[in-house]
């Protein structure tokens, strides 16, 4: 499993994510990616066409090669770390 430069608090990860993930996977052709944050895992949506990673409804990273670059913080309390 890749260990990307990525985000987040477990608290941010939970709210409202499931429904959006299902809808995106089924209707928009997005894929889920699993990212390790310390001993925890965070699930993000990856748009296979544009190389953009979504977290909830917020665009946060763009994938360039094998590196994710921060575009926008999801929430004020979110932590951004290098994995």
mmCIF file of C-alpha atoms in Angstrom:
data_model
loop_
_atom_site.group_PDB
_atom_site.id
_atom_site.type_symbol
_atom_site.label_atom_id
_atom_site.label_comp_id
_atom_site.label_asym_id
_atom_site.label_seq_id
_atom_site.Cartn_x
_atom_site.Cartn_y
_atom_site.Cartn_z
ATOM 1 C CA UNK A 1 0.000 0.000 0.000
ATOM 2 C CA UNK A 2 1.357 3.454 -0.897
ATOM 3 C CA UNK A 3 2.194 5.771 1.952
ATOM 4 C CA UNK A 4 1.452 9.236 0.454
ATOM 5 C CA UNK A 5 2.041 12.713 1.787
ATOM 6 C CA UNK A 6 -1.498 13.384 3.095
ATOM 7 C CA UNK A 7 -3.903 14.709 5.739
ATOM 8 C CA UNK A 8 -6.170 14.403 8.587
ATOM 9 C CA UNK A 9 -7.723 13.952 11.907
ATOM 10 C CA UNK A 10 -9.848 10.852 12.444
ATOM 11 C CA UNK A 11 -12.573 13.258 13.573
ATOM 12 C CA UNK A 12 -12.616 14.998 10.198
ATOM 13 C CA UNK A 13 -12.515 11.694 8.382
ATOM 14 C CA UNK A 14 -15.804 10.320 9.677
ATOM 15 C CA UNK A 15 -18.468 12.980 9.080
ATOM 16 C CA UNK A 16 -20.493 12.706 5.897
ATOM 17 C CA UNK A 17 -17.844 10.782 3.993
ATOM 18 C CA UNK A 18 -19.584 7.459 3.335
ATOM 19 C CA UNK A 19 -22.491 8.685 1.204
ATOM 20 C CA UNK A 20 -20.275 10.878 -0.953
ATOM 21 C CA UNK A 21 -17.782 8.064 -1.431
ATOM 22 C CA UNK A 22 -20.479 5.626 -2.572
ATOM 23 C CA UNK A 23 -22.043 8.153 -4.934
ATOM 24 C CA UNK A 24 -18.699 9.081 -6.445
ATOM 25 C CA UNK A 25 -17.593 5.491 -6.897
ATOM 26 C CA UNK A 26 -20.875 4.447 -8.497
ATOM 27 C CA UNK A 27 -21.670 7.468 -10.654
ATOM 28 C CA UNK A 28 -18.561 9.562 -11.200
ATOM 29 C CA UNK A 29 -15.905 6.915 -11.770
ATOM 30 C CA UNK A 30 -13.820 7.842 -8.743
ATOM 31 C CA UNK A 31 -11.826 5.285 -6.785
ATOM 32 C CA UNK A 32 -11.144 4.994 -3.098
ATOM 33 C CA UNK A 33 -7.561 5.098 -1.892
ATOM 34 C CA UNK A 34 -6.444 4.018 1.546
ATOM 35 C CA UNK A 35 -3.742 6.142 3.158
ATOM 36 C CA UNK A 36 -1.838 5.299 6.314
ATOM 37 C CA UNK A 37 -1.570 8.038 8.939
ATOM 38 C CA UNK A 38 0.616 6.726 11.746
ATOM 39 C CA UNK A 39 -1.181 3.586 12.909
ATOM 40 C CA UNK A 40 -4.545 4.701 11.454
ATOM 41 C CA UNK A 41 -5.953 4.686 7.940
ATOM 42 C CA UNK A 42 -7.787 7.443 6.082
ATOM 43 C CA UNK A 43 -9.928 6.854 3.004
ATOM 44 C CA UNK A 44 -9.806 9.433 0.217
ATOM 45 C CA UNK A 45 -11.437 9.653 -3.189
ATOM 46 C CA UNK A 46 -9.092 9.677 -6.144
ATOM 47 C CA UNK A 47 -10.267 11.004 -9.517
ATOM 48 C CA UNK A 48 -8.455 8.784 -11.995
ATOM 49 C CA UNK A 49 -8.881 11.257 -14.864
ATOM 50 C CA UNK A 50 -7.634 14.487 -13.323
ATOM 51 C CA UNK A 51 -5.282 13.171 -10.628
ATOM 52 C CA UNK A 52 -7.271 15.011 -7.959
ATOM 53 C CA UNK A 53 -7.926 13.582 -4.517
ATOM 54 C CA UNK A 54 -11.132 14.523 -2.707
ATOM 55 C CA UNK A 55 -11.793 14.367 1.016
ATOM 56 C CA UNK A 56 -15.506 14.638 1.726
ATOM 57 C CA UNK A 57 -16.689 17.403 -0.604
ATOM 58 C CA UNK A 58 -13.403 19.330 -0.425
ATOM 59 C CA UNK A 59 -10.576 19.148 -2.905
ATOM 60 C CA UNK A 60 -7.379 18.839 -0.909
ATOM 61 C CA UNK A 61 -4.612 17.278 -2.942
ATOM 62 C CA UNK A 62 -3.438 16.902 -6.500
ATOM 63 C CA UNK A 63 -1.472 13.795 -7.374
ATOM 64 C CA UNK A 64 1.638 14.505 -9.474
ATOM 65 C CA UNK A 65 3.657 11.401 -10.129
ATOM 66 C CA UNK A 66 3.607 9.543 -6.829
ATOM 67 C CA UNK A 67 3.354 12.678 -4.669
ATOM 68 C CA UNK A 68 0.284 14.423 -3.316
ATOM 69 C CA UNK A 69 0.432 18.214 -3.083
ATOM 70 C CA UNK A 70 -1.805 20.153 -0.708
ATOM 71 C CA UNK A 71 -4.291 22.478 -2.411
ATOM 72 C CA UNK A 72 -6.633 23.409 0.415
ATOM 73 C CA UNK A 73 -7.112 22.495 4.055
ATOM 74 C CA UNK A 74 -10.349 20.694 4.812
ATOM 75 C CA UNK A 75 -10.930 22.290 8.183
ATOM 76 C CA UNK A 76 -9.095 24.601 10.526
ATOM 77 C CA UNK A 77 -8.364 21.754 12.940
ATOM 78 C CA UNK A 78 -7.033 19.366 10.275
ATOM 79 C CA UNK A 79 -3.414 18.291 10.553
ATOM 80 C CA UNK A 80 -1.291 17.943 7.445
ATOM 81 C CA UNK A 81 1.633 15.571 7.768
ATOM 82 C CA UNK A 82 4.168 13.776 5.614
ATOM 83 C CA UNK A 83 3.578 10.056 5.889
#
